[in-house]
Amino acid sequence: LPLDLRCCRFVQVSCTHRHALALSTGDALFSWGIGDSGQLGNGSTDSSDMPVRVRMLERGSVVSIAAGQHTSLALARNSEMWSWGRGLALGHGGNEESQQLVPKVVDGVAPGACVTCIAAGGSKAACVRADGTALSWGQFSYDGALWKNTPTPLEFSDRDAGVRGSDTDERIFDIRHTNFGIPRAKHVAGGAWW
């Protein structure tokens, strides 16, 4: 049965050309679109024309969302990052064909570290911790990118080849299809141009 969303108020939406995520004021997370990589988080690779609730994320726990090309991310109130879908942007240590059909915690962020924001774009993802350090993971080794593929979160300071600009909150790096904020950042943003 389709969900009746007329009573929902949404506070955040994130989308790609393949799928969309929407977070309601009640912290319920919905997804819809192409699901062939598991990026809808409904336990299958089925697509959906209508919003469906993402499985296994407790009501009241999600504070931020980010949609990548084949993956989805959610940031929980307790600073845990969750991901689902396919590929290196999952951050689970697999490869380009790794698949996760329901949300799973992304390991690799220092235990107890407070993650304040997340971003996804193309086949990459990033986050910023409360101390201002940024981490990224995903597929970087195509289209002349300067960095290697990274299946788990890695601090930018460990890979800052290709960074331009001064050491300020404004430092930005470009990797062909995605922009992210970097070290000592307050926010990260991911986006892709098709």
PDB file of C-alpha atoms in Angstrom:
ATOM      1  CA  LEU A   1       0.000   0.000   0.000  1.00  0.00           C
ATOM      2  CA  PRO A   2       1.299   3.482  -0.808  1.00  0.00           C
ATOM      3  CA  LEU A   3       2.200   5.665   2.160  1.00  0.00           C
ATOM      4  CA  ASP A   4      -0.002   8.672   2.832  1.00  0.00           C
ATOM      5  CA  LEU A   5       2.548  11.481   2.944  1.00  0.00           C
ATOM      6  CA  ARG A   6       0.047  14.355   3.147  1.00  0.00           C
ATOM      7  CA  CYS A   7       0.581  14.652   6.898  1.00  0.00           C
ATOM      8  CA  CYS A   8       4.394  14.581   6.636  1.00  0.00           C
ATOM      9  CA  ARG A   9       6.520  17.700   6.770  1.00  0.00           C
ATOM     10  CA  PHE A  10       9.979  17.317   5.280  1.00  0.00           C
ATOM     11  CA  VAL A  11      13.120  18.988   6.597  1.00  0.00           C
ATOM     12  CA  GLN A  12      15.734  17.665   4.161  1.00  0.00           C
ATOM     13  CA  VAL A  13      15.861  16.189   0.661  1.00  0.00           C
ATOM     14  CA  SER A  14      18.879  14.798  -1.185  1.00  0.00           C
ATOM     15  CA  CYS A  15      18.762  13.385  -4.705  1.00  0.00           C
ATOM     16  CA  THR A  16      20.688  12.272  -7.749  1.00  0.00           C
ATOM     17  CA  HIS A  17      19.484  11.485 -11.249  1.00  0.00           C
ATOM     18  CA  ARG A  18      18.807   7.927  -9.976  1.00  0.00           C
ATOM     19  CA  HIS A  19      17.089   8.215  -6.586  1.00  0.00           C
ATOM     20  CA  ALA A  20      15.903  10.559  -3.847  1.00  0.00           C
ATOM     21  CA  LEU A  21      15.922  10.605  -0.054  1.00  0.00           C
ATOM     22  CA  ALA A  22      13.624  12.695   2.140  1.00  0.00           C
ATOM     23  CA  LEU A  23      13.766  13.191   5.919  1.00  0.00           C
ATOM     24  CA  SER A  24      10.584  14.170   7.753  1.00  0.00           C
ATOM     25  CA  THR A  25      10.172  16.306  10.887  1.00  0.00           C
ATOM     26  CA  GLY A  26       9.501  13.067  12.768  1.00  0.00           C
ATOM     27  CA  ASP A  27      12.915  11.826  11.600  1.00  0.00           C
ATOM     28  CA  ALA A  28      11.340   9.189   9.348  1.00  0.00           C
ATOM     29  CA  LEU A  29      13.463   8.547   6.253  1.00  0.00           C
ATOM     30  CA  PHE A  30      11.902   7.844   2.846  1.00  0.00           C
ATOM     31  CA  SER A  31      13.472   6.853  -0.482  1.00  0.00           C
ATOM     32  CA  TRP A  32      12.281   6.357  -4.044  1.00  0.00           C
ATOM     33  CA  GLY A  33      13.636   6.041  -7.590  1.00  0.00           C
ATOM     34  CA  ILE A  34      15.946   3.486  -9.196  1.00  0.00           C
ATOM     35  CA  GLY A  35      16.939   0.829  -6.671  1.00  0.00           C
ATOM     36  CA  ASP A  36      19.130  -1.486  -8.768  1.00  0.00           C
ATOM     37  CA  SER A  37      22.133  -1.002  -6.469  1.00  0.00           C
ATOM     38  CA  GLY A  38      20.160  -1.256  -3.229  1.00  0.00           C
ATOM     39  CA  GLN A  39      20.354   2.509  -2.689  1.00  0.00           C
ATOM     40  CA  LEU A  40      16.707   2.704  -1.574  1.00  0.00           C
ATOM     41  CA  GLY A  41      17.477   0.730   1.585  1.00  0.00           C
ATOM     42  CA  ASN A  42      14.346  -1.407   1.314  1.00  0.00           C
ATOM     43  CA  GLY A  43      16.143  -4.763   1.423  1.00  0.00           C
ATOM     44  CA  SER A  44      16.011  -5.339  -2.334  1.00  0.00           C
ATOM     45  CA  THR A  45      17.166  -3.995  -5.686  1.00  0.00           C
ATOM     46  CA  ASP A  46      13.613  -3.094  -6.677  1.00  0.00           C
ATOM     47  CA  SER A  47      12.867   0.431  -7.868  1.00  0.00           C
ATOM     48  CA  SER A  48       9.965   2.467  -6.534  1.00  0.00           C
ATOM     49  CA  ASP A  49       7.928   5.301  -8.051  1.00  0.00           C
ATOM     50  CA  MET A  50       6.514   6.080  -4.617  1.00  0.00           C
ATOM     51  CA  PRO A  51       8.379   6.982  -1.411  1.00  0.00           C
ATOM     52  CA  VAL A  52       9.026   3.992   0.859  1.00  0.00           C
ATOM     53  CA  ARG A  53      10.405   3.962   4.377  1.00  0.00           C
ATOM     54  CA  VAL A  54      14.065   3.063   4.695  1.00  0.00           C
ATOM     55  CA  ARG A  55      14.436  -0.099   6.770  1.00  0.00           C
ATOM     56  CA  MET A  56      16.337  -0.515  10.014  1.00  0.00           C
ATOM     57  CA  LEU A  57      16.818   3.160  10.877  1.00  0.00           C
ATOM     58  CA  GLU A  58      15.002   3.848  14.120  1.00  0.00           C
ATOM     59  CA  ARG A  59      12.476   6.638  14.159  1.00  0.00           C
ATOM     60  CA  GLY A  60      13.971   9.729  15.728  1.00  0.00           C
ATOM     61  CA  SER A  61      17.554   8.757  15.027  1.00  0.00           C
ATOM     62  CA  VAL A  62      18.352  10.396  11.649  1.00  0.00           C
ATOM     63  CA  VAL A  63      19.501  14.023  11.504  1.00  0.00           C
ATOM     64  CA  SER A  64      21.036  14.289   8.010  1.00  0.00           C
ATOM     65  CA  ILE A  65      20.972  12.442   4.677  1.00  0.00           C
ATOM     66  CA  ALA A  66      23.029  12.334   1.471  1.00  0.00           C
ATOM     67  CA  ALA A  67      22.382  10.576  -1.842  1.00  0.00           C
ATOM     68  CA  GLY A  68      25.247   9.400  -4.056  1.00  0.00           C
ATOM     69  CA  GLN A  69      25.027   7.804  -7.476  1.00  0.00           C
ATOM     70  CA  HIS A  70      24.687   4.214  -6.204  1.00  0.00           C
ATOM     71  CA  THR A  71      24.715   4.771  -2.444  1.00  0.00           C
ATOM     72  CA  SER A  72      22.825   6.550   0.305  1.00  0.00           C
ATOM     73  CA  LEU A  73      24.109   7.902   3.630  1.00  0.00           C
ATOM     74  CA  ALA A  74      22.397   8.851   6.862  1.00  0.00           C
ATOM     75  CA  LEU A  75      23.830  10.545   9.932  1.00  0.00           C
ATOM     76  CA  ALA A  76      22.271   9.463  13.218  1.00  0.00           C
ATOM     77  CA  ARG A  77      21.782  11.645  16.279  1.00  0.00           C
ATOM     78  CA  ASN A  78      24.490   9.603  18.065  1.00  0.00           C
ATOM     79  CA  SER A  79      27.016  10.528  15.277  1.00  0.00           C
ATOM     80  CA  GLU A  80      26.928   7.098  13.631  1.00  0.00           C
ATOM     81  CA  MET A  81      27.037   7.149   9.839  1.00  0.00           C
ATOM     82  CA  TRP A  82      24.948   4.573   8.013  1.00  0.00           C
ATOM     83  CA  SER A  83      25.244   3.618   4.343  1.00  0.00           C
ATOM     84  CA  TRP A  84      23.534   1.324   1.867  1.00  0.00           C
ATOM     85  CA  GLY A  85      23.690   0.672  -1.874  1.00  0.00           C
ATOM     86  CA  ARG A  86      26.700  -0.471  -3.906  1.00  0.00           C
ATOM     87  CA  GLY A  87      30.385   0.363  -4.349  1.00  0.00           C
ATOM     88  CA  LEU A  88      33.310   1.950  -2.556  1.00  0.00           C
ATOM     89  CA  ALA A  89      31.209   4.915  -1.377  1.00  0.00           C
ATOM     90  CA  LEU A  90      29.620   2.540   1.150  1.00  0.00           C
ATOM     91  CA  GLY A  91      32.765   2.909   3.263  1.00  0.00           C
ATOM     92  CA  HIS A  92      32.532  -0.705   4.461  1.00  0.00           C
ATOM     93  CA  GLY A  93      35.913  -1.812   3.108  1.00  0.00           C
ATOM     94  CA  GLY A  94      34.655  -3.724   0.070  1.00  0.00           C
ATOM     95  CA  ASN A  95      35.131  -3.092  -3.635  1.00  0.00           C
ATOM     96  CA  GLU A  96      33.192  -1.528  -6.525  1.00  0.00           C
ATOM     97  CA  GLU A  97      30.772  -4.484  -6.569  1.00  0.00           C
ATOM     98  CA  SER A  98      30.121  -4.657  -2.806  1.00  0.00           C
ATOM     99  CA  GLN A  99      26.421  -4.314  -2.027  1.00  0.00           C
ATOM    100  CA  GLN A 100      24.455  -3.472   1.112  1.00  0.00           C
ATOM    101  CA  LEU A 101      20.639  -3.640   0.748  1.00  0.00           C
ATOM    102  CA  VAL A 102      19.778  -2.194   4.172  1.00  0.00           C
ATOM    103  CA  PRO A 103      21.535   0.489   6.236  1.00  0.00           C
ATOM    104  CA  LYS A 104      24.785  -0.546   7.934  1.00  0.00           C
ATOM    105  CA  VAL A 105      27.078   1.514  10.188  1.00  0.00           C
ATOM    106  CA  VAL A 106      30.183   2.891   8.450  1.00  0.00           C
ATOM    107  CA  ASP A 107      33.230   1.892  10.491  1.00  0.00           C
ATOM    108  CA  GLY A 108      36.577   3.635  10.268  1.00  0.00           C
ATOM    109  CA  VAL A 109      35.745   6.892  12.012  1.00  0.00           C
ATOM    110  CA  ALA A 110      37.624   7.074  15.307  1.00  0.00           C
ATOM    111  CA  PRO A 111      35.536   5.543  18.131  1.00  0.00           C
ATOM    112  CA  GLY A 112      33.718   8.278  20.015  1.00  0.00           C
ATOM    113  CA  ALA A 113      34.442  10.849  17.299  1.00  0.00           C
ATOM    114  CA  CYS A 114      31.492  13.127  16.745  1.00  0.00           C
ATOM    115  CA  VAL A 115      30.534  13.359  13.062  1.00  0.00           C
ATOM    116  CA  THR A 116      28.737  16.636  12.373  1.00  0.00           C
ATOM    117  CA  CYS A 117      27.911  16.426   8.668  1.00  0.00           C
ATOM    118  CA  ILE A 118      27.989  14.079   5.689  1.00  0.00           C
ATOM    119  CA  ALA A 119      28.053  14.417   1.902  1.00  0.00           C
ATOM    120  CA  ALA A 120      27.866  12.114  -1.102  1.00  0.00           C
ATOM    121  CA  GLY A 121      28.306  12.675  -4.809  1.00  0.00           C
ATOM    122  CA  GLY A 122      29.037  10.408  -7.721  1.00  0.00           C
ATOM    123  CA  SER A 123      30.873   7.376  -6.332  1.00  0.00           C
ATOM    124  CA  LYS A 124      32.378   9.228  -3.358  1.00  0.00           C
ATOM    125  CA  ALA A 125      31.387  10.253   0.155  1.00  0.00           C
ATOM    126  CA  ALA A 126      32.779  12.485   2.902  1.00  0.00           C
ATOM    127  CA  CYS A 127      32.151  13.587   6.467  1.00  0.00           C
ATOM    128  CA  VAL A 128      33.385  16.192   8.928  1.00  0.00           C
ATOM    129  CA  ARG A 129      34.097  15.448  12.584  1.00  0.00           C
ATOM    130  CA  ALA A 130      33.448  17.948  15.397  1.00  0.00           C
ATOM    131  CA  ASP A 131      37.182  18.740  15.576  1.00  0.00           C
ATOM    132  CA  GLY A 132      36.979  20.012  11.987  1.00  0.00           C
ATOM    133  CA  THR A 133      38.838  17.143  10.336  1.00  0.00           C
ATOM    134  CA  ALA A 134      37.342  15.763   7.163  1.00  0.00           C
ATOM    135  CA  LEU A 135      37.355  12.198   5.862  1.00  0.00           C
ATOM    136  CA  SER A 136      36.495  10.805   2.450  1.00  0.00           C
ATOM    137  CA  TRP A 137      36.108   7.429   0.794  1.00  0.00           C
ATOM    138  CA  GLY A 138      34.977   6.030  -2.527  1.00  0.00           C
ATOM    139  CA  GLN A 139      36.100   5.771  -6.130  1.00  0.00           C
ATOM    140  CA  PHE A 140      38.676   8.423  -7.021  1.00  0.00           C
ATOM    141  CA  SER A 141      40.873   6.701  -9.633  1.00  0.00           C
ATOM    142  CA  TYR A 142      39.116   7.607 -12.851  1.00  0.00           C
ATOM    143  CA  ASP A 143      38.996  10.586 -15.202  1.00  0.00           C
ATOM    144  CA  GLY A 144      42.506  11.655 -14.185  1.00  0.00           C
ATOM    145  CA  ALA A 145      41.758  11.951 -10.452  1.00  0.00           C
ATOM    146  CA  LEU A 146      44.813  12.403  -8.264  1.00  0.00           C
ATOM    147  CA  TRP A 147      43.844  10.033  -5.453  1.00  0.00           C
ATOM    148  CA  LYS A 148      43.484   6.272  -5.181  1.00  0.00           C
ATOM    149  CA  ASN A 149      40.239   4.450  -4.516  1.00  0.00           C
ATOM    150  CA  THR A 150      39.527   4.297  -0.798  1.00  0.00           C
ATOM    151  CA  PRO A 151      37.067   1.669   0.514  1.00  0.00           C
ATOM    152  CA  THR A 152      37.027   3.091   4.078  1.00  0.00           C
ATOM    153  CA  PRO A 153      37.097   6.633   5.518  1.00  0.00           C
ATOM    154  CA  LEU A 154      40.506   8.312   5.302  1.00  0.00           C
ATOM    155  CA  GLU A 155      41.475  11.770   6.588  1.00  0.00           C
ATOM    156  CA  PHE A 156      42.174  14.361   3.903  1.00  0.00           C
ATOM    157  CA  SER A 157      45.497  15.206   5.529  1.00  0.00           C
ATOM    158  CA  ASP A 158      46.598  11.705   4.477  1.00  0.00           C
ATOM    159  CA  ARG A 159      45.796  12.429   0.838  1.00  0.00           C
ATOM    160  CA  ASP A 160      45.925  16.152   0.192  1.00  0.00           C
ATOM    161  CA  ALA A 161      47.502  15.960  -3.249  1.00  0.00           C
ATOM    162  CA  GLY A 162      45.431  18.111  -5.558  1.00  0.00           C
ATOM    163  CA  VAL A 163      44.318  20.501  -2.821  1.00  0.00           C
ATOM    164  CA  ARG A 164      44.426  24.136  -3.796  1.00  0.00           C
ATOM    165  CA  GLY A 165      43.988  27.290  -1.771  1.00  0.00           C
ATOM    166  CA  SER A 166      45.030  28.382   1.685  1.00  0.00           C
ATOM    167  CA  ASP A 167      44.573  26.565   4.997  1.00  0.00           C
ATOM    168  CA  THR A 168      41.145  28.039   5.761  1.00  0.00           C
ATOM    169  CA  ASP A 169      37.588  26.831   6.117  1.00  0.00           C
ATOM    170  CA  GLU A 170      37.137  27.839   2.490  1.00  0.00           C
ATOM    171  CA  ARG A 171      39.616  25.308   1.041  1.00  0.00           C
ATOM    172  CA  ILE A 172      37.952  23.333  -1.718  1.00  0.00           C
ATOM    173  CA  PHE A 173      39.231  20.658  -3.990  1.00  0.00           C
ATOM    174  CA  ASP A 174      37.790  19.565  -7.301  1.00  0.00           C
ATOM    175  CA  ILE A 175      37.773  15.982  -8.432  1.00  0.00           C
ATOM    176  CA  ARG A 176      36.243  15.991 -11.870  1.00  0.00           C
ATOM    177  CA  HIS A 177      32.583  15.505 -10.850  1.00  0.00           C
ATOM    178  CA  THR A 178      32.476  16.191  -7.125  1.00  0.00           C
ATOM    179  CA  ASN A 179      33.350  19.069  -4.769  1.00  0.00           C
ATOM    180  CA  PHE A 180      33.856  18.607  -1.043  1.00  0.00           C
ATOM    181  CA  GLY A 181      34.987  20.954   1.713  1.00  0.00           C
ATOM    182  CA  ILE A 182      38.256  19.826   3.343  1.00  0.00           C
ATOM    183  CA  PRO A 183      40.417  19.895   6.535  1.00  0.00           C
ATOM    184  CA  ARG A 184      39.183  22.092   9.369  1.00  0.00           C
ATOM    185  CA  ALA A 185      35.922  22.497   7.514  1.00  0.00           C
ATOM    186  CA  LYS A 186      32.602  23.237   9.165  1.00  0.00           C
ATOM    187  CA  HIS A 187      30.563  21.748   6.311  1.00  0.00           C
ATOM    188  CA  VAL A 188      31.039  19.403   3.390  1.00  0.00           C
ATOM    189  CA  ALA A 189      28.978  19.395   0.263  1.00  0.00           C
ATOM    190  CA  GLY A 190      28.934  16.877  -2.515  1.00  0.00           C
ATOM    191  CA  GLY A 191      27.389  17.196  -5.878  1.00  0.00           C
ATOM    192  CA  ALA A 192      27.690  15.773  -9.333  1.00  0.00           C
ATOM    193  CA  TRP A 193      27.050  17.227 -12.748  1.00  0.00           C
ATOM    194  CA  TRP A 194      25.560  14.972 -15.367  1.00  0.00           C
TER     195      TRP A 194
END
